């Protein structure tokens, strides 16, 4: 089987499943979700001409005063009587200006003696310290576009626009399966022949910044029947992810088990390093992603395939990780027939690839804050060359 280019494999993976249906979610739970519809303001903001300061509402044309303070306006009250010439209204931040006033004299700039109010100087322009009705937005104004990923600021805007719930893409459910007779649970004793299973906690951490629910189904032994049963059980989820058992060894049961469970494989083996034995397909209503077992390979393929799939199902229309250009601090060798995704970090003099690029080298991987993408067939690069990098952020 020939190796599939990374971009083709990403496109095929995303084509395997449509975004999940939208659901109406209370605003307090909408952070990081993708909007499923355009959002329009249901109210004017501010709802009236409001004071931006604590002080007195007056008529600016009477700037020299003095005024007679006859009323009080505070936030949460709407029925303030209209003022006559020569009258002022005590007012607090966020309160509506009475009819007949058009400016705020802040209290630090005035002297009050009983009901008599005198400004310290006579200059006051209309609109001073006033937030006019609808100056933030008017009812009917488009506020947010479908497919935006909701930020804290956008949530504030939607709430002030009158929305208590928003239509957002549903949270994909992701079932994780770790395969291998050699694996024990994190923190469990590791007698000779055993090692702690790190892939599921790593993937859960990778997904923690995305709106999704992770179900860790634990460690499955290298056994066709056990793996087949585990896959059938996992098919309740929207996405099934396995790690390990993806290669061609005698104990690599994931592909035969996937077939035995009734799955349809869409592609296998990608032209990338690390991550070559990646596979994807459909099993029932779930999309299946089989990641290689090496911890670094699982991390890189999790970043380039699993996270985009989750974003796509959750409603993102640009689910692939952004690629940016950056300057190399040190030379890099040529690449062969696969794209290289080098673990690297952004140093003071540019991008530095970590010392070991072995797909089992977790100590080196843990130093990385970006991946350098080097296409197959690249010539050697020297310090100062520009390269593509993928920042390792959610
Ligand atoms: N003859 C060939 N051998 C291999 C090829 C090949 O093309 N021909 N491909 C190599 C490549 S590339 C990779 S990547 C690995 C992937 O192998 P598997 O997906 O089958 O992974 P395993 O054999 O199950 O495990 C590999 C390695 O990773 C450790 N591992 C597995 N799961 C976990 C886990 N949850 N936490 C921590 N570490 C884990 C496992 O113990 C092995 O050391 O195949 C190459 N071989
Ligand atoms: O393609 Mo493998 O993931 O190099 O170790």
Short mmCIF file of C-alpha atoms in Angstrom, two decimals, residues 55-373:
data_model
loop_
_atom_site.label_atom_id
_atom_site.label_comp_id
_atom_site.label_asym_id
_atom_site.label_seq_id
_atom_site.Cartn_x
_atom_site.Cartn_y
_atom_site.Cartn_z
CA UNK A 55 -22.23 63.05 39.53
CA UNK A 56 -25.09 65.22 38.32
CA UNK A 57 -27.13 65.23 35.11
CA UNK A 58 -27.46 68.78 33.81
CA UNK A 59 -28.09 70.74 30.63
CA UNK A 60 -24.64 71.51 29.10
CA UNK A 61 -25.81 74.90 27.78
CA UNK A 62 -26.27 75.96 31.43
CA UNK A 63 -22.62 75.03 32.10
CA UNK A 64 -21.91 77.80 34.61
CA UNK A 65 -24.76 76.73 36.91
CA UNK A 66 -25.72 76.93 39.65
CA UNK A 67 -28.48 74.28 39.62
CA UNK A 68 -31.13 73.15 42.00
CA UNK A 69 -30.82 69.38 42.65
CA UNK A 70 -34.40 68.07 42.51
CA UNK A 71 -34.17 64.32 41.75
CA UNK A 72 -31.97 61.22 41.90
CA UNK A 73 -31.33 58.65 39.17
CA UNK A 74 -29.67 55.33 39.98
CA UNK A 75 -29.15 52.17 37.93
CA UNK A 76 -32.20 49.93 37.94
CA UNK A 77 -34.75 52.77 37.80
CA UNK A 78 -36.41 54.05 34.64
CA UNK A 79 -39.09 56.52 35.78
CA UNK A 80 -37.14 59.78 36.35
CA UNK A 81 -39.24 62.95 35.84
CA UNK A 82 -38.15 65.46 33.16
CA UNK A 83 -36.09 68.39 34.49
CA UNK A 84 -36.79 72.08 33.96
CA UNK A 85 -34.13 74.72 33.15
CA UNK A 86 -31.95 75.35 36.19
CA UNK A 87 -32.59 71.93 37.65
CA UNK A 88 -30.05 69.06 38.09
CA UNK A 89 -30.41 65.41 38.96
CA UNK A 90 -28.10 63.47 41.27
CA UNK A 91 -26.99 60.51 39.12
CA UNK A 92 -24.89 57.36 39.45
CA UNK A 93 -22.91 55.31 36.94
CA UNK A 94 -25.19 53.28 34.68
CA UNK A 95 -28.33 55.30 35.51
CA UNK A 96 -30.55 56.93 32.82
CA UNK A 97 -30.38 60.69 32.18
CA UNK A 98 -33.68 62.48 32.85
CA UNK A 99 -35.30 64.23 29.87
CA UNK A 100 -34.05 67.81 29.69
CA UNK A 101 -30.43 66.89 30.53
CA UNK A 102 -27.60 66.03 28.14
CA UNK A 103 -24.32 65.96 30.13
CA UNK A 104 -22.84 64.72 33.39
CA UNK A 105 -20.97 66.99 35.76
CA UNK A 106 -18.80 64.58 37.78
CA UNK A 107 -19.05 65.08 41.51
CA UNK A 108 -15.31 65.85 41.91
CA UNK A 109 -15.83 68.94 39.68
CA UNK A 110 -18.71 70.47 41.64
CA UNK A 111 -19.60 71.73 45.09
CA UNK A 112 -22.94 70.84 46.58
CA UNK A 113 -24.44 72.88 49.37
CA UNK A 114 -27.82 71.46 50.32
CA UNK A 115 -29.70 71.33 47.01
CA UNK A 116 -27.51 73.99 45.41
CA UNK A 117 -24.93 72.70 42.92
CA UNK A 118 -22.07 74.88 41.62
CA UNK A 119 -19.50 73.72 39.03
CA UNK A 120 -15.80 74.38 39.59
CA UNK A 121 -15.54 75.71 36.06
CA UNK A 122 -18.16 76.57 33.51
CA UNK A 123 -17.16 74.32 30.62
CA UNK A 124 -19.39 71.35 29.86
CA UNK A 125 -20.19 70.01 26.40
CA UNK A 126 -23.34 68.10 25.42
CA UNK A 127 -22.82 64.36 25.70
CA UNK A 128 -20.00 64.65 28.26
CA UNK A 129 -19.80 61.34 30.22
CA UNK A 130 -22.98 60.10 28.52
CA UNK A 131 -23.31 56.69 26.83
CA UNK A 132 -26.05 57.26 24.25
CA UNK A 133 -28.91 54.81 23.74
CA UNK A 134 -27.81 52.02 21.34
CA UNK A 135 -24.22 53.30 21.07
CA UNK A 136 -22.87 49.77 21.73
CA UNK A 137 -25.45 48.10 19.45
CA UNK A 138 -29.11 48.37 18.45
CA UNK A 139 -31.72 45.62 18.53
CA UNK A 140 -31.52 43.74 15.23
CA UNK A 141 -27.77 44.32 14.76
CA UNK A 142 -25.84 41.16 13.76
CA UNK A 143 -23.52 40.40 16.69
CA UNK A 144 -21.78 37.08 15.98
CA UNK A 145 -21.33 34.86 12.96
CA UNK A 146 -22.07 31.15 12.78
CA UNK A 147 -18.94 29.02 13.22
CA UNK A 148 -17.14 31.56 15.48
CA UNK A 149 -15.45 29.86 18.40
CA UNK A 150 -16.92 31.64 21.41
CA UNK A 151 -14.46 33.78 23.34
CA UNK A 152 -15.19 35.37 26.74
CA UNK A 153 -15.74 38.73 25.05
CA UNK A 154 -18.20 37.23 22.58
CA UNK A 155 -20.12 35.60 25.43
CA UNK A 156 -20.46 39.00 27.14
CA UNK A 157 -21.72 40.46 23.86
CA UNK A 158 -24.29 37.69 23.34
CA UNK A 159 -25.59 38.04 26.91
CA UNK A 160 -25.92 41.83 26.65
CA UNK A 161 -27.63 41.21 23.32
CA UNK A 162 -30.36 39.46 25.29
CA UNK A 163 -29.40 35.80 24.88
CA UNK A 164 -29.46 33.35 27.80
CA UNK A 165 -28.62 30.30 25.68
CA UNK A 166 -26.83 29.93 22.36
CA UNK A 167 -27.00 27.34 19.57
CA UNK A 168 -23.61 25.62 19.48
CA UNK A 169 -22.19 22.43 18.01
CA UNK A 170 -22.57 19.42 20.33
CA UNK A 171 -19.56 18.11 22.26
CA UNK A 172 -18.12 15.01 20.53
CA UNK A 173 -17.71 11.95 22.77
CA UNK A 174 -14.31 10.32 22.34
CA UNK A 175 -13.57 6.77 23.46
CA UNK A 176 -9.87 6.02 24.05
CA UNK A 177 -8.44 2.49 23.83
CA UNK A 178 -4.82 1.72 24.68
CA UNK A 179 -3.55 -1.59 23.36
CA UNK A 180 -0.59 -3.65 24.49
CA UNK A 181 0.16 -6.56 26.88
CA UNK A 182 3.10 -4.56 28.22
CA UNK A 183 1.00 -1.65 29.52
CA UNK A 184 -0.05 -0.94 33.10
CA UNK A 185 -2.22 1.90 34.43
CA UNK A 186 -0.44 5.20 35.25
CA UNK A 187 1.27 4.95 38.62
CA UNK A 188 0.92 1.14 38.88
CA UNK A 189 4.04 -0.98 39.61
CA UNK A 190 6.11 -1.83 36.52
CA UNK A 191 7.80 -5.22 36.92
CA UNK A 192 10.28 -6.16 34.15
CA UNK A 193 8.50 -6.26 30.80
CA UNK A 194 5.91 -3.62 31.70
CA UNK A 195 5.63 0.13 31.24
CA UNK A 196 3.09 2.78 32.23
CA UNK A 197 0.47 3.57 29.61
CA UNK A 198 0.93 7.27 28.81
CA UNK A 199 -1.04 7.68 25.58
CA UNK A 200 -4.55 8.01 26.99
CA UNK A 201 -3.63 10.66 29.61
CA UNK A 202 -1.59 12.49 26.94
CA UNK A 203 -4.51 12.49 24.49
CA UNK A 204 -6.95 13.53 27.22
CA UNK A 205 -4.62 16.45 28.00
CA UNK A 206 -4.41 17.35 24.30
CA UNK A 207 -8.21 17.38 24.11
CA UNK A 208 -8.72 19.22 27.40
CA UNK A 209 -8.83 22.59 25.65
CA UNK A 210 -11.51 21.46 23.19
CA UNK A 211 -15.24 21.08 23.85
CA UNK A 212 -15.52 17.30 23.98
CA UNK A 213 -16.04 14.46 26.46
CA UNK A 214 -13.30 11.85 26.79
CA UNK A 215 -14.12 8.32 27.91
CA UNK A 216 -11.00 6.29 28.70
CA UNK A 217 -11.86 2.62 28.13
CA UNK A 218 -8.49 1.55 29.49
CA UNK A 219 -5.91 -1.01 28.35
CA UNK A 220 -6.85 -3.80 25.96
CA UNK A 221 -4.55 -6.85 25.68
CA UNK A 222 -2.99 -7.87 22.35
CA UNK A 223 -5.78 -10.30 21.55
CA UNK A 224 -8.09 -10.28 18.54
CA UNK A 225 -11.27 -11.15 20.45
CA UNK A 226 -10.59 -8.66 23.27
CA UNK A 227 -9.80 -5.88 20.83
CA UNK A 228 -12.86 -6.65 18.68
CA UNK A 229 -15.10 -6.53 21.75
CA UNK A 230 -13.51 -3.29 22.95
CA UNK A 231 -14.08 -1.65 19.57
CA UNK A 232 -17.72 -2.76 19.52
CA UNK A 233 -18.21 -1.25 22.97
CA UNK A 234 -16.46 1.97 21.95
CA UNK A 235 -18.75 2.41 18.93
CA UNK A 236 -21.26 4.24 21.18
CA UNK A 237 -18.94 7.25 20.98
CA UNK A 238 -18.64 9.75 18.11
CA UNK A 239 -14.91 9.08 17.78
CA UNK A 240 -13.00 5.93 18.70
CA UNK A 241 -9.25 6.37 19.12
CA UNK A 242 -6.89 3.47 19.63
CA UNK A 243 -3.17 3.74 20.23
CA UNK A 244 -0.70 0.95 19.51
CA UNK A 245 -1.08 -2.25 17.58
CA UNK A 246 -1.23 -0.29 14.34
CA UNK A 247 1.87 -1.63 12.65
CA UNK A 248 2.61 -4.90 10.89
CA UNK A 249 3.91 -7.11 13.74
CA UNK A 250 2.35 -10.40 14.84
CA UNK A 251 0.73 -8.65 17.86
CA UNK A 252 -0.69 -5.70 15.94
CA UNK A 253 -4.37 -6.62 16.16
CA UNK A 254 -6.07 -3.29 15.59
CA UNK A 255 -6.74 -3.63 11.85
CA UNK A 256 -8.06 -7.22 11.97
CA UNK A 257 -10.14 -6.42 15.07
CA UNK A 258 -11.57 -3.33 13.38
CA UNK A 259 -12.60 -5.48 10.40
CA UNK A 260 -14.01 -8.19 12.69
CA UNK A 261 -16.09 -5.57 14.54
CA UNK A 262 -17.64 -4.56 11.21
CA UNK A 263 -15.56 -1.43 10.60
CA UNK A 264 -14.79 -0.02 7.16
CA UNK A 265 -11.20 1.15 6.78
CA UNK A 266 -10.83 4.33 4.72
CA UNK A 267 -7.04 4.73 4.72
CA UNK A 268 -3.91 3.28 6.28
CA UNK A 269 -0.28 4.46 6.26
CA UNK A 270 0.60 8.11 5.87
CA UNK A 271 3.67 9.75 4.35
CA UNK A 272 4.72 11.33 7.62
CA UNK A 273 7.37 10.83 10.26
CA UNK A 274 6.46 10.03 12.96
CA UNK A 275 3.02 8.53 12.46
CA UNK A 276 3.26 6.31 9.38
CA UNK A 277 0.96 3.47 10.58
CA UNK A 278 -2.05 5.78 11.11
CA UNK A 279 -5.44 4.41 10.02
CA UNK A 280 -9.00 5.73 9.88
CA UNK A 281 -12.45 4.46 9.03
CA UNK A 282 -16.06 4.14 10.19
CA UNK A 283 -17.55 1.74 12.71
CA UNK A 284 -21.31 2.08 13.22
CA UNK A 285 -21.96 5.79 13.80
CA UNK A 286 -18.42 6.40 14.99
CA UNK A 287 -15.33 7.65 13.19
CA UNK A 288 -12.35 5.48 14.01
CA UNK A 289 -8.77 6.72 14.27
CA UNK A 290 -6.02 4.19 14.91
CA UNK A 291 -2.88 5.97 16.13
CA UNK A 292 0.57 4.41 16.40
CA UNK A 293 1.63 3.35 19.88
CA UNK A 294 4.94 5.16 20.20
CA UNK A 295 4.25 8.07 22.56
CA UNK A 296 5.70 10.71 20.24
CA UNK A 297 3.89 9.28 17.19
CA UNK A 298 0.61 9.26 19.14
CA UNK A 299 1.19 12.87 20.20
CA UNK A 300 2.00 14.14 16.70
CA UNK A 301 -0.88 12.26 15.03
CA UNK A 302 -3.18 13.34 17.88
CA UNK A 303 -2.28 16.95 17.08
CA UNK A 304 -2.60 16.63 13.30
CA UNK A 305 -5.60 14.28 13.04
CA UNK A 306 -7.53 13.79 16.29
CA UNK A 307 -7.78 17.45 17.33
CA UNK A 308 -8.91 18.55 13.83
CA UNK A 309 -11.54 15.78 13.79
CA UNK A 310 -12.88 16.92 17.18
CA UNK A 311 -12.99 20.57 16.04
CA UNK A 312 -14.77 19.54 12.83
CA UNK A 313 -17.44 17.52 14.68
CA UNK A 314 -17.86 20.33 17.22
CA UNK A 315 -18.62 22.85 14.45
CA UNK A 316 -15.33 24.46 13.41
CA UNK A 317 -15.06 25.32 9.73
CA UNK A 318 -11.26 25.66 9.92
CA UNK A 319 -10.32 22.62 11.99
CA UNK A 320 -6.70 22.09 10.87
CA UNK A 321 -3.92 23.49 13.06
CA UNK A 322 -2.61 26.83 11.78
CA UNK A 323 0.80 26.77 10.09
CA UNK A 324 3.04 29.83 10.47
CA UNK A 325 6.48 30.75 9.19
CA UNK A 326 9.46 31.07 11.51
CA UNK A 327 13.23 31.36 11.25
CA UNK A 328 15.50 28.42 12.03
CA UNK A 329 18.22 28.87 14.67
CA UNK A 330 20.18 25.79 13.57
CA UNK A 331 20.57 23.68 10.42
CA UNK A 332 18.35 20.72 9.53
CA UNK A 333 19.10 17.72 7.33
CA UNK A 334 17.32 16.76 4.12
CA UNK A 335 14.07 14.77 4.34
CA UNK A 336 13.31 11.47 2.58
CA UNK A 337 9.97 10.26 1.16
CA UNK A 338 7.85 11.23 4.19
CA UNK A 339 7.00 14.69 5.61
CA UNK A 340 8.90 15.24 8.84
CA UNK A 341 7.15 16.75 11.85
CA UNK A 342 10.07 17.68 14.06
CA UNK A 343 9.52 18.47 17.70
CA UNK A 344 11.00 21.92 18.34
CA UNK A 345 10.88 24.98 20.53
CA UNK A 346 11.01 28.72 19.93
CA UNK A 347 14.39 29.90 21.30
CA UNK A 348 15.80 33.43 21.52
CA UNK A 349 17.56 33.06 18.14
CA UNK A 350 14.79 31.16 16.35
CA UNK A 351 13.41 27.67 16.10
CA UNK A 352 15.48 24.83 17.58
CA UNK A 353 14.62 21.18 16.98
CA UNK A 354 14.93 19.03 20.10
CA UNK A 355 17.97 16.76 20.19
CA UNK A 356 16.26 13.40 19.80
CA UNK A 357 13.67 12.97 17.06
CA UNK A 358 13.09 9.30 17.92
CA UNK A 359 9.38 8.50 18.12
CA UNK A 360 9.84 7.04 21.61
CA UNK A 361 11.86 10.00 22.99
CA UNK A 362 9.44 11.58 25.43
CA UNK A 363 12.05 13.58 27.41
CA UNK A 364 12.91 15.47 24.21
CA UNK A 365 9.23 15.76 23.16
CA UNK A 366 8.34 17.35 26.49
CA UNK A 367 10.60 20.33 25.60
CA UNK A 368 8.68 21.10 22.41
CA UNK A 369 6.28 24.01 21.97
CA UNK A 370 5.93 23.63 18.21
CA UNK A 371 6.39 21.19 15.35
CA UNK A 372 8.54 22.03 12.33
CA UNK A 373 6.83 20.75 9.17
#
